[in-house]
Every structure is written in structure tokens, then in C-alpha cells.
Short mmCIF file of C-alpha atoms in Angstrom, two decimals:
data_model
loop_
_atom_site.label_atom_id
_atom_site.label_comp_id
_atom_site.label_asym_id
_atom_site.label_seq_id
_atom_site.Cartn_x
_atom_site.Cartn_y
_atom_site.Cartn_z
CA MET A 1 -9.77 11.04 17.79
CA ARG A 2 -7.25 12.46 15.35
CA SER A 3 -7.45 15.99 13.98
CA ALA A 4 -7.22 16.41 10.21
CA TRP A 5 -3.93 18.23 10.81
CA TRP A 6 -2.48 15.01 12.22
CA TYR A 7 -2.14 13.53 8.73
CA GLY A 8 0.23 16.30 7.73
CA LEU A 9 2.88 14.21 9.50
CA ALA A 10 2.97 12.08 6.34
CA PHE A 11 4.77 14.93 4.60
CA SER A 12 7.69 14.49 6.99
CA VAL A 13 8.68 11.52 4.81
CA PRO A 14 9.28 13.52 1.60
CA ALA A 15 10.63 16.39 3.73
CA SER A 16 13.37 14.06 4.93
CA MET A 17 14.68 14.01 1.35
CA VAL A 18 15.32 17.76 1.30
CA PRO A 19 18.65 17.56 3.24
CA ALA A 20 19.55 14.51 1.15
CA LEU A 21 19.07 16.33 -2.14
CA TRP A 22 20.49 19.63 -0.92
CA LEU A 23 23.60 18.37 0.85
CA GLY A 24 24.36 14.99 -0.71
CA GLY A 25 27.01 12.86 0.95
CA ALA A 26 25.87 10.67 3.83
CA TRP A 27 22.63 12.67 4.01
CA VAL A 28 21.29 10.68 1.04
CA TRP A 29 20.41 7.86 3.45
CA LEU A 30 18.36 10.05 5.79
CA THR A 31 14.99 8.96 4.39
CA PRO A 32 15.49 5.19 4.77
CA ALA A 33 16.91 5.82 8.24
CA PHE A 34 13.90 7.97 9.16
CA VAL A 35 11.34 5.44 7.89
CA PHE A 36 12.97 2.24 9.10
CA VAL A 37 14.78 3.39 12.25
CA VAL A 38 13.24 6.57 13.65
CA VAL A 39 9.60 5.70 12.94
CA PRO A 40 9.77 2.21 14.53
CA LEU A 41 11.41 3.74 17.61
CA LEU A 42 8.80 6.50 17.87
CA ASP A 43 5.93 4.07 17.35
CA VAL A 44 6.44 2.89 20.92
CA PRO A 45 6.07 6.21 22.82
CA PHE A 46 3.33 7.40 20.45
CA GLY A 47 1.33 4.35 21.50
CA LEU A 48 -1.89 2.95 20.08
CA GLU A 49 -5.05 4.59 18.81
CA THR A 50 -8.10 2.37 19.27
CA LYS A 51 -10.85 4.99 19.34
CA ASP A 52 -13.18 5.11 16.36
CA PRO A 53 -13.80 8.42 14.57
CA ASP A 54 -17.04 10.28 15.07
CA PRO A 55 -18.67 10.98 11.67
CA ALA A 56 -20.45 13.95 13.20
CA VAL A 57 -17.04 15.56 13.79
CA VAL A 58 -15.01 14.19 10.86
CA GLY A 59 -17.76 14.63 8.28
CA SER A 60 -17.61 12.66 5.04
CA GLY A 61 -13.81 12.36 5.15
CA ARG A 62 -13.73 13.38 1.48
CA THR A 63 -13.65 17.16 1.82
CA GLY A 64 -11.64 19.98 3.39
CA LEU A 65 -8.21 19.30 4.80
CA HIS A 66 -8.64 15.52 4.62
CA GLN A 67 -9.00 15.85 0.86
CA ALA A 68 -6.40 18.59 0.49
CA TRP A 69 -3.66 16.35 1.87
CA LEU A 70 -4.30 13.81 -0.90
CA VAL A 71 -4.38 16.28 -3.76
CA SER A 72 -1.39 18.29 -2.57
CA TRP A 73 0.63 15.09 -2.30
CA VAL A 74 0.51 14.67 -6.08
CA LEU A 75 2.22 18.03 -6.57
CA VAL A 76 4.78 17.28 -3.86
CA GLN A 77 5.64 13.92 -5.41
CA LEU A 78 6.01 15.35 -8.92
CA GLY A 79 8.32 18.09 -7.64
CA LEU A 80 10.37 15.70 -5.56
CA MET A 81 10.80 13.33 -8.48
CA ALA A 82 11.96 16.10 -10.80
CA TRP A 83 14.47 17.35 -8.21
CA THR A 84 15.78 13.83 -7.61
CA PHE A 85 16.20 13.08 -11.32
CA ALA A 86 18.05 16.36 -11.79
CA ARG A 87 20.44 15.53 -8.94
CA VAL A 88 21.02 12.01 -10.25
CA ALA A 89 21.78 13.45 -13.72
CA ASP A 90 24.38 15.85 -12.26
CA PRO A 91 27.79 14.75 -13.60
CA GLY A 92 29.36 15.66 -10.27
CA ALA A 93 27.24 13.19 -8.28
CA SER A 94 28.91 10.05 -6.98
CA GLY A 95 27.59 6.54 -7.50
CA LEU A 96 26.67 6.17 -3.84
CA GLU A 97 24.83 9.49 -3.85
CA ARG A 98 22.84 8.45 -6.89
CA LEU A 99 21.98 5.14 -5.28
CA GLY A 100 20.90 6.85 -2.06
CA TRP A 101 18.67 9.34 -3.86
CA VAL A 102 17.00 6.62 -5.92
CA VAL A 103 16.39 4.37 -2.92
CA SER A 104 15.08 7.30 -0.87
CA LEU A 105 12.69 8.37 -3.60
CA GLY A 106 11.49 4.79 -3.92
CA VAL A 107 10.82 4.65 -0.18
CA VAL A 108 8.85 7.94 -0.30
CA ASN A 109 6.77 6.85 -3.29
CA GLY A 110 6.35 3.29 -2.07
CA ALA A 111 5.42 4.13 1.50
CA CYS A 112 3.30 7.25 1.03
CA GLY A 113 2.70 7.84 -2.68
CA ILE A 114 1.22 4.40 -3.28
CA THR A 115 -0.78 4.68 -0.05
CA ILE A 116 -2.43 7.84 -1.35
CA ALA A 117 -2.98 6.24 -4.75
CA HIS A 118 -4.62 3.35 -2.92
CA GLU A 119 -6.98 5.72 -1.12
CA LEU A 120 -7.91 7.52 -4.34
CA MET A 121 -8.51 4.38 -6.40
CA HIS A 122 -11.31 3.44 -4.01
CA ARG A 123 -13.09 6.75 -4.57
CA ARG A 124 -16.06 6.86 -6.93
CA SER A 125 -15.26 10.08 -8.79
CA ARG A 126 -13.43 9.68 -12.07
CA TRP A 127 -10.90 12.46 -11.44
CA GLU A 128 -9.76 10.87 -8.19
CA PHE A 129 -9.28 7.52 -9.89
CA ARG A 130 -7.28 9.28 -12.61
CA LEU A 131 -5.02 10.76 -9.94
CA SER A 132 -4.47 7.28 -8.52
CA GLU A 133 -3.52 6.05 -12.00
CA LEU A 134 -1.03 8.90 -12.33
CA LEU A 135 0.60 8.09 -8.99
CA MET A 136 0.83 4.40 -9.87
CA ALA A 137 2.19 5.17 -13.35
CA LEU A 138 4.90 7.26 -11.66
CA VAL A 139 6.16 3.99 -10.16
CA ALA A 140 5.51 2.03 -13.40
CA TYR A 141 2.77 -0.07 -11.75
CA PRO A 142 -0.58 1.32 -12.95
CA HIS A 143 -2.22 -2.09 -13.40
CA PHE A 144 -2.43 -2.19 -9.59
CA CYS A 145 -5.37 0.24 -9.84
CA VAL A 146 -7.48 -2.34 -11.66
CA GLU A 147 -6.24 -5.53 -10.05
CA HIS A 148 -6.43 -4.23 -6.49
CA VAL A 149 -10.00 -2.95 -6.75
CA PHE A 150 -11.51 -5.68 -8.91
CA GLY A 151 -9.25 -8.62 -8.10
CA HIS A 152 -7.62 -8.40 -4.69
CA HIS A 153 -10.70 -7.13 -2.86
CA LYS A 154 -12.80 -9.88 -4.42
CA HIS A 155 -10.43 -12.78 -3.76
CA VAL A 156 -8.49 -11.67 -0.66
CA ALA A 157 -7.75 -14.43 1.87
CA THR A 158 -8.44 -17.18 -0.68
CA PRO A 159 -6.11 -19.29 -2.87
CA HIS A 160 -7.34 -17.23 -5.86
CA ASP A 161 -5.62 -14.06 -4.64
CA PRO A 162 -1.94 -13.77 -5.62
CA ALA A 163 -1.55 -10.87 -3.17
CA THR A 164 -2.43 -13.04 -0.15
CA ALA A 165 0.61 -14.77 1.34
CA ARG A 166 0.09 -18.36 2.49
CA TRP A 167 0.94 -19.52 6.00
CA GLY A 168 4.60 -20.52 6.08
CA GLN A 169 5.42 -18.75 2.80
CA SER A 170 8.47 -16.49 2.88
CA VAL A 171 8.32 -12.99 1.46
CA PHE A 172 10.88 -14.04 -1.15
CA SER A 173 8.58 -16.79 -2.37
CA PHE A 174 5.61 -14.44 -2.19
CA LEU A 175 7.15 -11.71 -4.37
CA PRO A 176 7.18 -13.61 -7.69
CA GLN A 177 3.72 -14.97 -6.87
CA THR A 178 2.22 -11.53 -6.43
CA LEU A 179 4.20 -9.75 -9.15
CA ILE A 180 3.35 -12.29 -11.83
CA GLY A 181 -0.05 -13.34 -10.53
CA SER A 182 -1.32 -9.80 -10.03
CA PHE A 183 -0.41 -8.83 -13.58
CA GLN A 184 -2.12 -11.96 -14.91
CA SER A 185 -5.18 -11.11 -12.84
CA PHE A 186 -5.21 -7.55 -14.21
CA TRP A 187 -4.95 -8.88 -17.76
CA SER A 188 -7.88 -11.25 -17.24
CA ILE A 189 -10.03 -8.58 -15.59
CA GLU A 190 -9.52 -6.11 -18.43
CA ARG A 191 -10.09 -8.79 -21.06
CA ASP A 192 -13.38 -9.76 -19.45
CA ARG A 193 -14.52 -6.15 -19.02
CA ARG A 194 -14.41 -5.68 -22.84
CA ARG A 195 -13.86 -1.93 -22.63
CA GLY A 196 -12.75 -1.38 -26.24
CA TRP A 197 -10.51 1.63 -26.71
CA ARG A 198 -10.48 2.18 -22.92
CA ASP A 199 -8.81 -1.20 -22.35
CA ALA A 200 -6.07 -0.54 -19.80
CA ARG A 201 -3.98 -3.43 -21.16
CA PHE A 202 -2.99 -1.10 -23.97
CA TRP A 203 -2.97 2.39 -22.58
CA TYR A 204 -1.38 1.67 -19.18
CA PRO A 205 1.90 0.60 -20.83
CA ALA A 206 1.62 3.63 -23.10
CA TYR A 207 1.12 5.83 -20.03
CA VAL A 208 4.31 4.54 -18.40
CA ALA A 209 6.22 4.76 -21.68
CA GLY A 210 5.12 8.37 -22.07
CA ILE A 211 6.31 9.30 -18.60
CA ALA A 212 9.59 7.47 -19.16
CA ALA A 213 10.08 9.32 -22.46
CA VAL A 214 9.55 12.69 -20.80
CA VAL A 215 12.00 11.80 -18.03
CA GLY A 216 14.55 10.54 -20.55
CA VAL A 217 14.35 13.72 -22.65
CA ALA A 218 14.44 16.04 -19.63
CA PHE A 219 17.09 14.27 -17.53
CA GLY A 220 18.94 11.93 -19.89
CA PRO A 221 19.87 8.28 -19.34
CA TRP A 222 20.74 8.80 -15.67
CA GLY A 223 17.31 10.28 -15.03
CA LEU A 224 15.62 7.47 -16.94
CA GLY A 225 17.54 4.89 -14.92
CA ALA A 226 16.53 6.69 -11.73
CA PHE A 227 12.87 6.58 -12.78
CA PHE A 228 12.88 2.81 -13.13
CA GLY A 229 15.15 2.38 -10.10
CA GLN A 230 12.82 4.24 -7.74
CA ALA A 231 9.86 2.35 -9.23
CA THR A 232 11.55 -0.94 -8.41
CA VAL A 233 12.06 0.10 -4.79
CA ALA A 234 8.50 1.44 -4.49
CA VAL A 235 6.88 -1.70 -5.91
CA PHE A 236 9.07 -3.91 -3.75
CA LEU A 237 7.92 -2.00 -0.67
CA LEU A 238 4.28 -2.17 -1.78
CA GLU A 239 4.34 -5.93 -2.20
CA VAL A 240 6.17 -6.55 1.08
CA ILE A 241 3.43 -4.55 2.78
CA ASN A 242 0.86 -6.71 0.97
CA TYR A 243 2.66 -9.72 2.45
CA VAL A 244 2.40 -8.24 5.94
CA GLU A 245 -1.27 -7.29 5.61
CA HIS A 246 -2.69 -10.74 4.79
CA TYR A 247 -0.09 -13.35 5.76
CA GLY A 248 -1.64 -16.70 6.62
CA LEU A 249 -5.26 -15.51 6.90
CA GLU A 250 -8.01 -17.25 4.96
CA ARG A 251 -11.74 -17.16 4.41
CA SER A 252 -13.83 -20.25 4.95
CA LYS A 253 -15.52 -21.91 2.01
CA ARG A 254 -19.25 -22.48 2.21
CA SER A 255 -20.99 -25.72 1.41
CA ASP A 256 -22.07 -24.22 -1.94
CA GLY A 257 -18.42 -23.71 -2.93
CA ARG A 258 -18.38 -19.94 -2.44
CA TYR A 259 -16.23 -18.17 0.13
CA GLU A 260 -17.66 -16.31 3.07
CA ARG A 261 -17.95 -12.54 2.87
CA VAL A 262 -14.79 -10.61 3.70
CA GLN A 263 -14.75 -9.78 7.40
CA PRO A 264 -12.37 -7.73 9.60
CA GLU A 265 -10.61 -10.93 10.72
CA HIS A 266 -9.33 -11.55 7.18
CA SER A 267 -6.68 -8.81 7.33
CA TRP A 268 -4.01 -7.91 9.87
CA ASN A 269 -4.80 -4.74 11.77
CA SER A 270 -2.40 -2.27 13.36
CA ALA A 271 -3.37 0.42 15.86
CA HIS A 272 0.01 2.17 16.08
CA ARG A 273 -0.76 5.88 16.17
CA LEU A 274 2.27 7.33 14.38
CA THR A 275 2.42 4.82 11.55
CA SER A 276 -1.30 5.22 10.96
CA ALA A 277 -0.87 8.97 10.54
CA LEU A 278 2.06 8.57 8.16
CA LEU A 279 0.10 6.06 6.06
CA PHE A 280 -3.33 7.72 6.14
CA GLU A 281 -4.87 4.94 8.25
CA LEU A 282 -3.79 2.15 5.90
CA PRO A 283 -2.89 0.01 8.97
CA ARG A 284 -6.60 -0.07 9.83
CA HIS A 285 -6.64 -2.62 7.07
CA SER A 286 -9.24 -4.87 8.64
CA ASP A 287 -11.92 -2.20 8.32
CA HIS A 288 -10.71 -1.18 4.87
CA HIS A 289 -11.35 -4.67 3.51
CA HIS A 290 -14.59 -4.93 5.41
CA VAL A 291 -15.92 -1.68 3.87
CA ALA A 292 -13.60 -0.73 0.99
CA SER A 293 -15.44 2.48 0.16
CA ARG A 294 -14.92 3.99 3.63
CA PRO A 295 -12.52 7.00 3.39
CA TYR A 296 -9.39 6.94 5.51
CA PRO A 297 -10.50 9.40 8.27
CA LEU A 298 -13.53 7.19 9.04
CA LEU A 299 -11.79 3.82 9.20
CA ARG A 300 -12.47 1.98 12.44
CA HIS A 301 -10.39 -0.14 14.78
CA HIS A 302 -11.52 -3.76 15.16
CA GLU A 303 -10.26 -5.16 18.45
CA GLY A 304 -11.34 -8.67 17.50
CA SER A 305 -9.39 -8.76 14.25
CA PRO A 306 -5.82 -10.16 14.15
CA GLN A 307 -3.43 -7.50 15.47
CA LEU A 308 0.13 -6.89 14.29
CA PRO A 309 2.61 -6.63 17.17
CA ALA A 310 4.30 -3.53 15.72
CA GLY A 311 3.85 -0.82 13.10
CA TYR A 312 4.26 -1.39 9.38
CA ALA A 313 7.88 -0.22 9.13
CA THR A 314 8.95 -2.66 11.83
CA MET A 315 6.95 -5.50 10.30
CA VAL A 316 8.46 -4.89 6.85
CA LEU A 317 11.93 -5.30 8.33
CA ALA A 318 10.85 -8.46 10.15
CA ALA A 319 9.38 -9.90 6.93
CA LEU A 320 12.79 -9.63 5.27
CA VAL A 321 14.18 -12.08 7.86
CA PRO A 322 11.95 -15.16 7.36
CA PRO A 323 12.99 -17.08 10.53
CA LEU A 324 12.27 -14.00 12.65
CA TRP A 325 9.01 -13.37 10.82
CA ARG A 326 7.75 -16.91 11.36
CA ARG A 327 8.76 -16.88 15.01
CA VAL A 328 6.77 -13.69 15.57
CA MET A 329 3.81 -14.28 13.29
CA ASP A 330 3.12 -18.02 13.06
CA PRO A 331 1.73 -18.30 16.62
CA ARG A 332 -0.53 -15.36 15.85
CA VAL A 333 -1.71 -16.97 12.60
CA ALA A 334 -2.49 -20.17 14.50
CA ALA A 335 -4.50 -18.20 17.07
CA ALA A 336 -6.37 -16.32 14.33
CA ARG A 337 -7.25 -19.57 12.58
CA ARG A 338 -8.49 -21.12 15.78
CA ALA A 339 -10.73 -18.12 16.36
CA ALA A 340 -12.00 -18.31 12.77
CA ALA A 341 -12.73 -22.04 13.18
CA VAL A 342 -14.78 -21.37 16.30
CA LYS A 343 -16.74 -18.68 14.47
CA ALA A 344 -17.31 -20.97 11.48
CA ASP A 345 -18.53 -23.82 13.69
CA SER A 346 -20.95 -21.50 15.45
CA SER A 347 -22.39 -20.18 12.18
CA GLY A 348 -22.64 -23.62 10.56
CA GLY A 349 -22.39 -24.61 6.90
CA LEU A 350 -18.71 -23.70 6.49
CA ARG A 351 -15.64 -25.72 5.89
CA SER A 352 -11.97 -24.74 5.61
CA GLY A 353 -10.87 -23.05 2.44
CA ALA A 354 -7.31 -24.36 2.82
#
């Protein structure tokens, strides 16, 4: 079972930007190299973690060091963004340096920042949800807070969820589906909630515009461009991870037309120890969708759920090469569907939702 200190490894990702920002030159590519080369290589010797946490030892998972990591991340991300925008705005910086800093910041915010926002948006306290909105606004994607909680978790693994990739769908076909569909879903959810002056359809764009205005005033046009550039990279990474997490899995439709309850087999699980620490147990995605309110230190491993063959960083790279992705994943999807069909037949009253 992991110690609370174990999750401090996540801060190695923003720490990898310090040499990049301090030294410039070829160092600006250290963060992408760390995340997409070093981490996949280290995932192998670090091995798998399949033991479930003991609540008697971990506690609620919402206090102490487990909570401190999440809150402190917000300060780290704000500081790192300001430093990056200042470096990008430096007249002496080269075009390649600027590009490297922006991409690196996008990787940090997309891999870890959004992961922490995701954890906080599932918390019940208002201040934690507000922190998640701040983190998502920092990558110009705050509507994710509403759509993910009230849309994705409701419709996951069905044709009604734009963030669920279909079997055989490439990531490049999936991206416009999820980008457009998720925003449409958010719009519909907020319209139906009838929240008056609290309607996020109006103040989320204002939130992003306010942040962009501050960045533009403080760091000029280069800083403003860097803000939207890193947001593009972060959102791209988020949606590719969405593709990885649910590719090809589906819930069965009941005879009454409703879909079965979300189960661990409706999300891809990953037990890779290092990646799980870096992403605050996000790869235990099967349990997260099964019990969305469960905090990250208490998420469980489900051996019977579909298992990814590698950690998230490796799978993101594989997803960007569709023939490789399908060669690796399609046999696993077929096996997962066969297992789901057997379960449906044994329970009775279900038919395929495809």
C-alpha cells in the first residue's frame, strides 16, 4: 500500500521544467522527454500495484498530506505559469525555446493539473469545486467541470457520451467528436439546470477572458499566445487520455430501454505503480467510474476489469499511431466484450447497446 508521501512524485513533472526555464536551449524539451520517454521506461521496473488501500490506515483520503498535495499544486501551477509566460515574453528568447516552454507547460498542466482538477471536481465541498474550476480555466476548458460530472459519468460507455471512443474509431476522429460534443453537452446541462445568474454558460467564458486579460496585461502578446498555446496542448492531452480510458467499451441496454449501471468493466484500468503515483491514481479508472465520490487514495484495483497493457504515457503515444493502437487494443476490446456478453446472458434481460 502506498504512503501519502508517494504522491509527491507527481511534482517531479513540474520540477522537470525548472532546468528548461532556467537554462533554455535544448533543455526546453526536458519535460516532454521525461513524461513520454523516461516515465514509460521506468513503468516497467516499478511494476504493478494491485493491492487495495486499507481505509483504517489511509483514513478518509481527504485530509492531511493527501489533501495538501492537491492544494499545494494550485500554487505550484500558478507560479510555473507566470515564470513560463515571463520567459516566453523575453525578447531574447528564440522561437524554438518559446515553443518548447509552451509545449512543456501544456504537458504539465494537461497531465497533472487537469488530473488534480478532476479529483477536486468530484469533491462535495464548494471550495474544492471552485479550485477545480480555477485549474480548468487556466487551460481555457472550465466547462469540463460540469460536463464531466453531470454528463460523462451519466452516459459513459453509451452512444450518448461524446467522451467515449467507439471501437475502431481513431483518436483523430474522436477528437472533434469529444471537443464539440462535450461542449454541446455542457450547454444542454446548464440550460436544463436553470441556475439563473449562476449559469456557467455565461460566467465560464468570462472567467477565461479575465485570466487571459491579466496574462495579456502582465506579459504582453507573447504571454497571451503562450496562455492559449499551453491550453491547446493540455486539452489535447486530456482528450487523448479520455480516448484511452474508454475505447471500445459499452454498457448493455436493458429491455426497458435504460442502460445498465456503470460497472468496473466499463473503463480501462491500469495498475502501473509509477504512473498511478504521478496521476494521483487516475489509472484506477474502473473504480473511479464505479464509485465516483471515492477519493484517490482509496481507489481500488479491479482485476476483472479490462486492463491496459502499459501506463498512460505509453498508451497516449500508441493512440497517436492508429494502426499500432488497433493492433494492441482491438483484441482486448473483443475479449472485454465477450466477457460482458457472458455476464449479460447470466443476468438476463439485457441486450447489446451497440
